[in-house]
mmCIF file with all atom_site columns, C-alpha atoms in Angstrom:
data_model
loop_
_atom_site.group_PDB
_atom_site.id
_atom_site.type_symbol
_atom_site.label_atom_id
_atom_site.label_alt_id
_atom_site.label_comp_id
_atom_site.label_asym_id
_atom_site.label_entity_id
_atom_site.label_seq_id
_atom_site.pdbx_PDB_ins_code
_atom_site.Cartn_x
_atom_site.Cartn_y
_atom_site.Cartn_z
_atom_site.occupancy
_atom_site.B_iso_or_equiv
_atom_site.pdbx_formal_charge
_atom_site.auth_seq_id
_atom_site.auth_comp_id
_atom_site.auth_asym_id
_atom_site.auth_atom_id
_atom_site.pdbx_PDB_model_num
ATOM 1   C CA . MET A 1 1   ? -64.981  -21.472 30.861 1.00 0.00 ? 1   MET A CA 1
ATOM 2   C CA . GLN A 1 2   ? -63.773  -20.795 34.225 1.00 0.00 ? 2   GLN A CA 1
ATOM 3   C CA . ALA A 1 3   ? -61.601  -17.737 32.876 1.00 0.00 ? 3   ALA A CA 1
ATOM 4   C CA . ASN A 1 4   ? -64.960  -16.479 31.198 1.00 0.00 ? 4   ASN A CA 1
ATOM 5   C CA . SER A 1 5   ? -66.728  -16.673 34.535 1.00 0.00 ? 5   SER A CA 1
ATOM 6   C CA . VAL A 1 6   ? -64.056  -14.833 36.346 1.00 0.00 ? 6   VAL A CA 1
ATOM 7   C CA . THR A 1 7   ? -64.236  -12.336 33.590 1.00 0.00 ? 7   THR A CA 1
ATOM 8   C CA . ASN A 1 8   ? -67.983  -11.820 33.858 1.00 0.00 ? 8   ASN A CA 1
ATOM 9   C CA . LYS A 1 9   ? -67.782  -11.618 37.312 1.00 0.00 ? 9   LYS A CA 1
ATOM 10  C CA . THR A 1 10  ? -65.288  -8.665  37.568 1.00 0.00 ? 10  THR A CA 1
ATOM 11  C CA . PHE A 1 11  ? -67.556  -7.088  34.485 1.00 0.00 ? 11  PHE A CA 1
ATOM 12  C CA . ASN A 1 12  ? -70.655  -7.282  36.986 1.00 0.00 ? 12  ASN A CA 1
ATOM 13  C CA . VAL A 1 13  ? -68.630  -5.972  39.990 1.00 0.00 ? 13  VAL A CA 1
ATOM 14  C CA . LYS A 1 14  ? -67.363  -2.862  37.998 1.00 0.00 ? 14  LYS A CA 1
ATOM 15  C CA . THR A 1 15  ? -70.904  -1.935  36.245 1.00 0.00 ? 15  THR A CA 1
ATOM 16  C CA . MET A 1 16  ? -72.335  -2.477  39.572 1.00 0.00 ? 16  MET A CA 1
ATOM 17  C CA . ALA A 1 17  ? -69.616  0.263   40.837 1.00 0.00 ? 17  ALA A CA 1
ATOM 18  C CA . LYS A 1 18  ? -70.550  2.319   38.252 1.00 0.00 ? 18  LYS A CA 1
ATOM 19  C CA . VAL A 1 19  ? -74.293  2.335   38.449 1.00 0.00 ? 19  VAL A CA 1
ATOM 20  C CA . GLY A 1 20  ? -73.750  3.155   42.416 1.00 0.00 ? 20  GLY A CA 1
ATOM 21  C CA . LEU A 1 21  ? -71.095  5.928   41.745 1.00 0.00 ? 21  LEU A CA 1
ATOM 22  C CA . LEU A 1 22  ? -73.401  7.337   39.135 1.00 0.00 ? 22  LEU A CA 1
ATOM 23  C CA . GLY A 1 23  ? -76.902  7.143   41.341 1.00 0.00 ? 23  GLY A CA 1
ATOM 24  C CA . ALA A 1 24  ? -74.951  8.840   43.822 1.00 0.00 ? 24  ALA A CA 1
ATOM 25  C CA . ILE A 1 25  ? -73.850  11.504  41.769 1.00 0.00 ? 25  ILE A CA 1
ATOM 26  C CA . SER A 1 26  ? -77.340  11.808  40.366 1.00 0.00 ? 26  SER A CA 1
ATOM 27  C CA . PHE A 1 27  ? -78.891  12.072  44.039 1.00 0.00 ? 27  PHE A CA 1
ATOM 28  C CA . VAL A 1 28  ? -76.113  15.130  44.766 1.00 0.00 ? 28  VAL A CA 1
ATOM 29  C CA . LEU A 1 29  ? -77.433  16.899  41.353 1.00 0.00 ? 29  LEU A CA 1
ATOM 30  C CA . MET A 1 30  ? -80.960  16.739  42.774 1.00 0.00 ? 30  MET A CA 1
ATOM 31  C CA . TYR A 1 31  ? -80.059  19.340  44.830 1.00 0.00 ? 31  TYR A CA 1
ATOM 32  C CA . LEU A 1 32  ? -78.698  22.260  42.517 1.00 0.00 ? 32  LEU A CA 1
ATOM 33  C CA . GLU A 1 33  ? -82.427  23.406  41.849 1.00 0.00 ? 33  GLU A CA 1
ATOM 34  C CA . ILE A 1 34  ? -83.315  26.222  39.522 1.00 0.00 ? 34  ILE A CA 1
ATOM 35  C CA . PRO A 1 35  ? -86.861  27.782  40.326 1.00 0.00 ? 35  PRO A CA 1
ATOM 36  C CA . LEU A 1 36  ? -88.917  28.354  37.235 1.00 0.00 ? 36  LEU A CA 1
ATOM 37  C CA . TRP A 1 37  ? -90.707  31.955  36.062 1.00 0.00 ? 37  TRP A CA 1
ATOM 38  C CA . PHE A 1 38  ? -93.966  30.143  34.503 1.00 0.00 ? 38  PHE A CA 1
ATOM 39  C CA . ALA A 1 39  ? -94.752  27.462  37.297 1.00 0.00 ? 39  ALA A CA 1
ATOM 40  C CA . PRO A 1 40  ? -95.140  27.609  41.223 1.00 0.00 ? 40  PRO A CA 1
ATOM 41  C CA . GLY A 1 41  ? -92.025  27.106  43.477 1.00 0.00 ? 41  GLY A CA 1
ATOM 42  C CA . PHE A 1 42  ? -92.216  23.573  43.759 1.00 0.00 ? 42  PHE A CA 1
ATOM 43  C CA . TYR A 1 43  ? -91.578  23.063  40.300 1.00 0.00 ? 43  TYR A CA 1
ATOM 44  C CA . LYS A 1 44  ? -87.699  23.383  39.939 1.00 0.00 ? 44  LYS A CA 1
ATOM 45  C CA . ILE A 1 45  ? -85.309  22.038  37.331 1.00 0.00 ? 45  ILE A CA 1
ATOM 46  C CA . ASP A 1 46  ? -82.276  20.170  38.451 1.00 0.00 ? 46  ASP A CA 1
ATOM 47  C CA . PHE A 1 47  ? -79.759  18.470  36.144 1.00 0.00 ? 47  PHE A CA 1
ATOM 48  C CA . SER A 1 48  ? -79.759  14.697  38.158 1.00 0.00 ? 48  SER A CA 1
ATOM 49  C CA . GLU A 1 49  ? -81.324  13.021  35.044 1.00 0.00 ? 49  GLU A CA 1
ATOM 50  C CA . VAL A 1 50  ? -77.983  14.018  32.865 1.00 0.00 ? 50  VAL A CA 1
ATOM 51  C CA . ALA A 1 51  ? -75.616  11.360  35.182 1.00 0.00 ? 51  ALA A CA 1
ATOM 52  C CA . VAL A 1 52  ? -78.486  8.606   34.699 1.00 0.00 ? 52  VAL A CA 1
ATOM 53  C CA . LEU A 1 53  ? -78.432  9.641   30.992 1.00 0.00 ? 53  LEU A CA 1
ATOM 54  C CA . ILE A 1 54  ? -74.864  9.308   30.731 1.00 0.00 ? 54  ILE A CA 1
ATOM 55  C CA . GLY A 1 55  ? -74.885  5.865   32.836 1.00 0.00 ? 55  GLY A CA 1
ATOM 56  C CA . ALA A 1 56  ? -77.535  4.903   30.317 1.00 0.00 ? 56  ALA A CA 1
ATOM 57  C CA . PHE A 1 57  ? -75.891  5.434   27.106 1.00 0.00 ? 57  PHE A CA 1
ATOM 58  C CA . ALA A 1 58  ? -72.842  3.923   28.221 1.00 0.00 ? 58  ALA A CA 1
ATOM 59  C CA . LEU A 1 59  ? -73.939  0.726   30.117 1.00 0.00 ? 59  LEU A CA 1
ATOM 60  C CA . GLY A 1 60  ? -77.299  0.141   29.037 1.00 0.00 ? 60  GLY A CA 1
ATOM 61  C CA . PRO A 1 61  ? -80.992  0.891   29.520 1.00 0.00 ? 61  PRO A CA 1
ATOM 62  C CA . VAL A 1 62  ? -81.131  -1.471  32.478 1.00 0.00 ? 62  VAL A CA 1
ATOM 63  C CA . PRO A 1 63  ? -78.152  0.016   34.419 1.00 0.00 ? 63  PRO A CA 1
ATOM 64  C CA . GLY A 1 64  ? -79.846  3.283   33.391 1.00 0.00 ? 64  GLY A CA 1
ATOM 65  C CA . VAL A 1 65  ? -82.873  2.112   35.239 1.00 0.00 ? 65  VAL A CA 1
ATOM 66  C CA . ALA A 1 66  ? -80.860  1.164   38.518 1.00 0.00 ? 66  ALA A CA 1
ATOM 67  C CA . ILE A 1 67  ? -79.096  4.413   38.594 1.00 0.00 ? 67  ILE A CA 1
ATOM 68  C CA . GLU A 1 68  ? -82.298  5.967   38.331 1.00 0.00 ? 68  GLU A CA 1
ATOM 69  C CA . LEU A 1 69  ? -83.589  3.938   41.140 1.00 0.00 ? 69  LEU A CA 1
ATOM 70  C CA . ILE A 1 70  ? -80.682  4.683   43.389 1.00 0.00 ? 70  ILE A CA 1
ATOM 71  C CA . LYS A 1 71  ? -80.970  8.012   43.199 1.00 0.00 ? 71  LYS A CA 1
ATOM 72  C CA . ILE A 1 72  ? -84.663  8.006   44.056 1.00 0.00 ? 72  ILE A CA 1
ATOM 73  C CA . LEU A 1 73  ? -83.780  5.443   47.111 1.00 0.00 ? 73  LEU A CA 1
ATOM 74  C CA . LEU A 1 74  ? -81.019  7.785   48.359 1.00 0.00 ? 74  LEU A CA 1
ATOM 75  C CA . HIS A 1 75  ? -83.781  10.710  48.211 1.00 0.00 ? 75  HIS A CA 1
ATOM 76  C CA . LEU A 1 76  ? -86.412  8.927   49.962 1.00 0.00 ? 76  LEU A CA 1
ATOM 77  C CA . ILE A 1 77  ? -83.902  7.753   52.868 1.00 0.00 ? 77  ILE A CA 1
ATOM 78  C CA . LEU A 1 78  ? -81.737  10.933  53.018 1.00 0.00 ? 78  LEU A CA 1
ATOM 79  C CA . LYS A 1 79  ? -84.405  13.473  52.720 1.00 0.00 ? 79  LYS A CA 1
ATOM 80  C CA . GLY A 1 80  ? -87.544  11.833  53.560 1.00 0.00 ? 80  GLY A CA 1
ATOM 81  C CA . THR A 1 81  ? -91.016  12.126  51.454 1.00 0.00 ? 81  THR A CA 1
ATOM 82  C CA . THR A 1 82  ? -94.151  13.961  52.062 1.00 0.00 ? 82  THR A CA 1
ATOM 83  C CA . THR A 1 83  ? -96.283  12.059  49.829 1.00 0.00 ? 83  THR A CA 1
ATOM 84  C CA . ALA A 1 84  ? -96.091  8.292   51.599 1.00 0.00 ? 84  ALA A CA 1
ATOM 85  C CA . GLY A 1 85  ? -93.688  7.517   48.516 1.00 0.00 ? 85  GLY A CA 1
ATOM 86  C CA . VAL A 1 86  ? -96.336  7.836   45.880 1.00 0.00 ? 86  VAL A CA 1
ATOM 87  C CA . GLY A 1 87  ? -94.568  11.155  44.531 1.00 0.00 ? 87  GLY A CA 1
ATOM 88  C CA . ASP A 1 88  ? -91.420  9.590   44.338 1.00 0.00 ? 88  ASP A CA 1
ATOM 89  C CA . PHE A 1 89  ? -92.544  6.464   42.726 1.00 0.00 ? 89  PHE A CA 1
ATOM 90  C CA . ALA A 1 90  ? -94.232  8.556   40.222 1.00 0.00 ? 90  ALA A CA 1
ATOM 91  C CA . ASN A 1 91  ? -90.677  10.740  39.540 1.00 0.00 ? 91  ASN A CA 1
ATOM 92  C CA . PHE A 1 92  ? -88.734  7.269   39.096 1.00 0.00 ? 92  PHE A CA 1
ATOM 93  C CA . LEU A 1 93  ? -91.616  6.152   36.372 1.00 0.00 ? 93  LEU A CA 1
ATOM 94  C CA . ILE A 1 94  ? -91.313  9.727   34.674 1.00 0.00 ? 94  ILE A CA 1
ATOM 95  C CA . GLY A 1 95  ? -87.418  9.690   34.911 1.00 0.00 ? 95  GLY A CA 1
ATOM 96  C CA . CYS A 1 96  ? -87.256  5.761   33.294 1.00 0.00 ? 96  CYS A CA 1
ATOM 97  C CA . ALA A 1 97  ? -89.704  7.346   30.600 1.00 0.00 ? 97  ALA A CA 1
ATOM 98  C CA . TYR A 1 98  ? -87.102  9.653   29.323 1.00 0.00 ? 98  TYR A CA 1
ATOM 99  C CA . ILE A 1 99  ? -83.802  7.817   29.741 1.00 0.00 ? 99  ILE A CA 1
ATOM 100 C CA . VAL A 1 100 ? -85.084  4.216   28.608 1.00 0.00 ? 100 VAL A CA 1
ATOM 101 C CA . PRO A 1 101 ? -86.119  5.016   25.233 1.00 0.00 ? 101 PRO A CA 1
ATOM 102 C CA . ALA A 1 102 ? -83.026  7.502   24.895 1.00 0.00 ? 102 ALA A CA 1
ATOM 103 C CA . ALA A 1 103 ? -80.844  4.511   25.914 1.00 0.00 ? 103 ALA A CA 1
ATOM 104 C CA . PHE A 1 104 ? -82.334  1.825   23.831 1.00 0.00 ? 104 PHE A CA 1
ATOM 105 C CA . ILE A 1 105 ? -82.306  3.882   20.672 1.00 0.00 ? 105 ILE A CA 1
ATOM 106 C CA . TYR A 1 106 ? -78.906  5.078   20.853 1.00 0.00 ? 106 TYR A CA 1
ATOM 107 C CA . ARG A 1 107 ? -77.631  1.328   21.876 1.00 0.00 ? 107 ARG A CA 1
ATOM 108 C CA . LYS A 1 108 ? -79.215  0.214   18.457 1.00 0.00 ? 108 LYS A CA 1
ATOM 109 C CA . HIS A 1 109 ? -77.478  3.278   16.643 1.00 0.00 ? 109 HIS A CA 1
ATOM 110 C CA . LYS A 1 110 ? -74.307  4.716   18.716 1.00 0.00 ? 110 LYS A CA 1
ATOM 111 C CA . THR A 1 111 ? -74.018  7.867   16.606 1.00 0.00 ? 111 THR A CA 1
ATOM 112 C CA . MET A 1 112 ? -74.629  11.560  17.068 1.00 0.00 ? 112 MET A CA 1
ATOM 113 C CA . LYS A 1 113 ? -78.359  11.318  15.061 1.00 0.00 ? 113 LYS A CA 1
ATOM 114 C CA . GLY A 1 114 ? -79.018  7.980   17.062 1.00 0.00 ? 114 GLY A CA 1
ATOM 115 C CA . ALA A 1 115 ? -78.461  10.079  20.393 1.00 0.00 ? 115 ALA A CA 1
ATOM 116 C CA . LEU A 1 116 ? -80.498  13.055  19.077 1.00 0.00 ? 116 LEU A CA 1
ATOM 117 C CA . ALA A 1 117 ? -83.238  10.720  18.140 1.00 0.00 ? 117 ALA A CA 1
ATOM 118 C CA . GLY A 1 118 ? -83.451  8.771   21.358 1.00 0.00 ? 118 GLY A CA 1
ATOM 119 C CA . LEU A 1 119 ? -83.200  11.783  23.298 1.00 0.00 ? 119 LEU A CA 1
ATOM 120 C CA . GLY A 1 120 ? -86.026  13.428  21.163 1.00 0.00 ? 120 GLY A CA 1
ATOM 121 C CA . VAL A 1 121 ? -88.403  10.319  21.992 1.00 0.00 ? 121 VAL A CA 1
ATOM 122 C CA . GLY A 1 122 ? -87.628  10.193  25.475 1.00 0.00 ? 122 GLY A CA 1
ATOM 123 C CA . THR A 1 123 ? -88.203  13.946  25.978 1.00 0.00 ? 123 THR A CA 1
ATOM 124 C CA . ALA A 1 124 ? -91.649  12.905  24.203 1.00 0.00 ? 124 ALA A CA 1
ATOM 125 C CA . CYS A 1 125 ? -92.223  10.155  26.441 1.00 0.00 ? 125 CYS A CA 1
ATOM 126 C CA . MET A 1 126 ? -91.462  11.771  29.546 1.00 0.00 ? 126 MET A CA 1
ATOM 127 C CA . THR A 1 127 ? -93.509  15.161  28.647 1.00 0.00 ? 127 THR A CA 1
ATOM 128 C CA . ILE A 1 128 ? -96.431  13.012  27.898 1.00 0.00 ? 128 ILE A CA 1
ATOM 129 C CA . LEU A 1 129 ? -96.260  10.346  30.968 1.00 0.00 ? 129 LEU A CA 1
ATOM 130 C CA . GLY A 1 130 ? -95.129  13.262  33.178 1.00 0.00 ? 130 GLY A CA 1
ATOM 131 C CA . SER A 1 131 ? -98.575  15.317  32.264 1.00 0.00 ? 131 SER A CA 1
ATOM 132 C CA . LEU A 1 132 ? -100.639 12.211  32.927 1.00 0.00 ? 132 LEU A CA 1
ATOM 133 C CA . LEU A 1 133 ? -99.125  11.522  36.216 1.00 0.00 ? 133 LEU A CA 1
ATOM 134 C CA . ASN A 1 134 ? -98.866  15.215  37.155 1.00 0.00 ? 134 ASN A CA 1
ATOM 135 C CA . ALA A 1 135 ? -102.675 15.477  36.397 1.00 0.00 ? 135 ALA A CA 1
ATOM 136 C CA . PHE A 1 136 ? -103.999 12.030  37.886 1.00 0.00 ? 136 PHE A CA 1
ATOM 137 C CA . ILE A 1 137 ? -101.436 11.257  40.947 1.00 0.00 ? 137 ILE A CA 1
ATOM 138 C CA . LEU A 1 138 ? -98.715  13.716  41.494 1.00 0.00 ? 138 LEU A CA 1
ATOM 139 C CA . LEU A 1 139 ? -101.097 17.120  41.983 1.00 0.00 ? 139 LEU A CA 1
ATOM 140 C CA . PRO A 1 140 ? -104.005 15.266  43.647 1.00 0.00 ? 140 PRO A CA 1
ATOM 141 C CA . VAL A 1 141 ? -101.431 13.328  46.052 1.00 0.00 ? 141 VAL A CA 1
ATOM 142 C CA . TYR A 1 142 ? -99.471  16.902  47.009 1.00 0.00 ? 142 TYR A CA 1
ATOM 143 C CA . ALA A 1 143 ? -102.882 18.810  47.825 1.00 0.00 ? 143 ALA A CA 1
ATOM 144 C CA . THR A 1 144 ? -103.601 15.718  50.036 1.00 0.00 ? 144 THR A CA 1
ATOM 145 C CA . ALA A 1 145 ? -100.314 15.502  51.770 1.00 0.00 ? 145 ALA A CA 1
ATOM 146 C CA . PHE A 1 146 ? -100.321 19.362  52.481 1.00 0.00 ? 146 PHE A CA 1
ATOM 147 C CA . GLY A 1 147 ? -103.988 19.455  53.373 1.00 0.00 ? 147 GLY A CA 1
ATOM 148 C CA . MET A 1 148 ? -105.225 21.476  50.800 1.00 0.00 ? 148 MET A CA 1
ATOM 149 C CA . PRO A 1 149 ? -107.981 21.531  48.203 1.00 0.00 ? 149 PRO A CA 1
ATOM 150 C CA . LEU A 1 150 ? -106.451 20.857  44.321 1.00 0.00 ? 150 LEU A CA 1
ATOM 151 C CA . GLN A 1 151 ? -107.999 24.262  43.764 1.00 0.00 ? 151 GLN A CA 1
ATOM 152 C CA . LYS A 1 152 ? -105.711 26.069  45.784 1.00 0.00 ? 152 LYS A CA 1
ATOM 153 C CA . ILE A 1 153 ? -102.523 24.770  43.800 1.00 0.00 ? 153 ILE A CA 1
ATOM 154 C CA . VAL A 1 154 ? -104.411 25.745  40.418 1.00 0.00 ? 154 VAL A CA 1
ATOM 155 C CA . GLU A 1 155 ? -104.496 29.316  41.893 1.00 0.00 ? 155 GLU A CA 1
ATOM 156 C CA . MET A 1 156 ? -100.989 29.048  42.394 1.00 0.00 ? 156 MET A CA 1
ATOM 157 C CA . GLY A 1 157 ? -100.366 28.545  38.797 1.00 0.00 ? 157 GLY A CA 1
ATOM 158 C CA . THR A 1 158 ? -102.982 31.211  38.003 1.00 0.00 ? 158 THR A CA 1
ATOM 159 C CA . ALA A 1 159 ? -101.331 33.977  39.632 1.00 0.00 ? 159 ALA A CA 1
ATOM 160 C CA . ILE A 1 160 ? -98.252  33.436  37.636 1.00 0.00 ? 160 ILE A CA 1
ATOM 161 C CA . ASN A 1 161 ? -100.308 32.761  34.272 1.00 0.00 ? 161 ASN A CA 1
ATOM 162 C CA . PRO A 1 162 ? -103.972 33.916  34.263 1.00 0.00 ? 162 PRO A CA 1
ATOM 163 C CA . ALA A 1 163 ? -104.265 31.469  31.346 1.00 0.00 ? 163 ALA A CA 1
ATOM 164 C CA . ILE A 1 164 ? -104.373 28.791  33.946 1.00 0.00 ? 164 ILE A CA 1
ATOM 165 C CA . ASP A 1 165 ? -107.735 28.449  35.578 1.00 0.00 ? 165 ASP A CA 1
ATOM 166 C CA . ASN A 1 166 ? -108.206 24.749  35.822 1.00 0.00 ? 166 ASN A CA 1
ATOM 167 C CA . LEU A 1 167 ? -106.261 21.414  36.251 1.00 0.00 ? 167 LEU A CA 1
ATOM 168 C CA . GLY A 1 168 ? -105.839 20.611  32.733 1.00 0.00 ? 168 GLY A CA 1
ATOM 169 C CA . THR A 1 169 ? -104.657 24.316  31.835 1.00 0.00 ? 169 THR A CA 1
ATOM 170 C CA . PHE A 1 170 ? -102.334 23.864  34.701 1.00 0.00 ? 170 PHE A CA 1
ATOM 171 C CA . VAL A 1 171 ? -100.966 20.779  33.122 1.00 0.00 ? 171 VAL A CA 1
ATOM 172 C CA . LEU A 1 172 ? -100.676 22.148  29.727 1.00 0.00 ? 172 LEU A CA 1
ATOM 173 C CA . PHE A 1 173 ? -98.900  25.705  30.973 1.00 0.00 ? 173 PHE A CA 1
ATOM 174 C CA . ALA A 1 174 ? -96.857  24.850  33.650 1.00 0.00 ? 174 ALA A CA 1
ATOM 175 C CA . VAL A 1 175 ? -96.299  20.920  33.755 1.00 0.00 ? 175 VAL A CA 1
ATOM 176 C CA . VAL A 1 176 ? -95.602  20.322  29.898 1.00 0.00 ? 176 VAL A CA 1
ATOM 177 C CA . PRO A 1 177 ? -93.043  23.129  29.649 1.00 0.00 ? 177 PRO A CA 1
ATOM 178 C CA . PHE A 1 178 ? -91.329  22.071  32.832 1.00 0.00 ? 178 PHE A CA 1
ATOM 179 C CA . ASN A 1 179 ? -90.848  18.733  31.167 1.00 0.00 ? 179 ASN A CA 1
ATOM 180 C CA . LEU A 1 180 ? -89.749  20.007  28.031 1.00 0.00 ? 180 LEU A CA 1
ATOM 181 C CA . LEU A 1 181 ? -87.339  22.566  29.143 1.00 0.00 ? 181 LEU A CA 1
ATOM 182 C CA . LYS A 1 182 ? -85.647  19.926  31.483 1.00 0.00 ? 182 LYS A CA 1
ATOM 183 C CA . CYS A 1 183 ? -85.424  17.341  28.888 1.00 0.00 ? 183 CYS A CA 1
ATOM 184 C CA . ILE A 1 184 ? -84.081  20.096  26.637 1.00 0.00 ? 184 ILE A CA 1
ATOM 185 C CA . LEU A 1 185 ? -81.634  20.906  28.983 1.00 0.00 ? 185 LEU A CA 1
ATOM 186 C CA . ASP A 1 186 ? -80.474  17.480  30.473 1.00 0.00 ? 186 ASP A CA 1
ATOM 187 C CA . SER A 1 187 ? -80.360  16.473  26.483 1.00 0.00 ? 187 SER A CA 1
ATOM 188 C CA . ILE A 1 188 ? -77.676  19.231  25.777 1.00 0.00 ? 188 ILE A CA 1
ATOM 189 C CA . PHE A 1 189 ? -75.786  18.802  29.075 1.00 0.00 ? 189 PHE A CA 1
ATOM 190 C CA . THR A 1 190 ? -75.364  15.134  28.066 1.00 0.00 ? 190 THR A CA 1
ATOM 191 C CA . VAL A 1 191 ? -74.219  15.670  24.507 1.00 0.00 ? 191 VAL A CA 1
ATOM 192 C CA . LEU A 1 192 ? -71.738  17.778  25.642 1.00 0.00 ? 192 LEU A CA 1
ATOM 193 C CA . LEU A 1 193 ? -70.323  15.950  28.395 1.00 0.00 ? 193 LEU A CA 1
ATOM 194 C CA . TYR A 1 194 ? -71.118  12.414  27.148 1.00 0.00 ? 194 TYR A CA 1
ATOM 195 C CA . LYS A 1 195 ? -68.033  11.868  25.250 1.00 0.00 ? 195 LYS A CA 1
ATOM 196 C CA . LYS A 1 196 ? -65.371  13.202  27.818 1.00 0.00 ? 196 LYS A CA 1
ATOM 197 C CA . VAL A 1 197 ? -67.366  11.066  30.668 1.00 0.00 ? 197 VAL A CA 1
ATOM 198 C CA . SER A 1 198 ? -67.992  7.779   28.489 1.00 0.00 ? 198 SER A CA 1
ATOM 199 C CA . GLY A 1 199 ? -64.278  6.824   28.336 1.00 0.00 ? 199 GLY A CA 1
ATOM 200 C CA . ILE A 1 200 ? -63.910  6.635   31.641 1.00 0.00 ? 200 ILE A CA 1
ATOM 201 C CA . LEU A 1 201 ? -67.173  4.422   32.066 1.00 0.00 ? 201 LEU A CA 1
ATOM 202 C CA . HIS A 1 202 ? -65.824  2.379   29.558 1.00 0.00 ? 202 HIS A CA 1
ATOM 203 C CA . LYS A 1 203 ? -62.488  1.206   30.904 1.00 0.00 ? 203 LYS A CA 1
#
């Protein structure tokens, strides 16, 4: 019994160390941003979810959520917030909507087909939740934080795509493609890197 307790404690310490390391890597990856041609400049793709996904696949959904939380907390502490933390909390929820279903399905079916199915479901969940949060929380909060009417943000989208003329079309033609592209790219890099990295995480 005592030996099991020591083993479990060692396992937990190692898992916590891996979670902390992946959270830090994910935070660093947030700074590698790519602007998009179909959305206003504040929508930029980063690859921070790749580290979160790899950790969630290797360690499980709960450690994955912890990695996502560490990434957001480090961003809040070191970079600050312009939305009183509301935007950061919403981004945490959007990230979890992606990685939790993906990790849960992969945990049940540890095959390439299971990974792809999980990533597909995660992409759908993130796209739906991301669209709703942007429409009802993120965009209104950003508009308030920067002292501008919400219509001004819509007009920033109109300048890029004339089909954007209200909040609904902004979400449809800017937010939805943004989330889909981000998930697809993150999924590709996760599939390419996971086998190479997971061996280290499982040691």
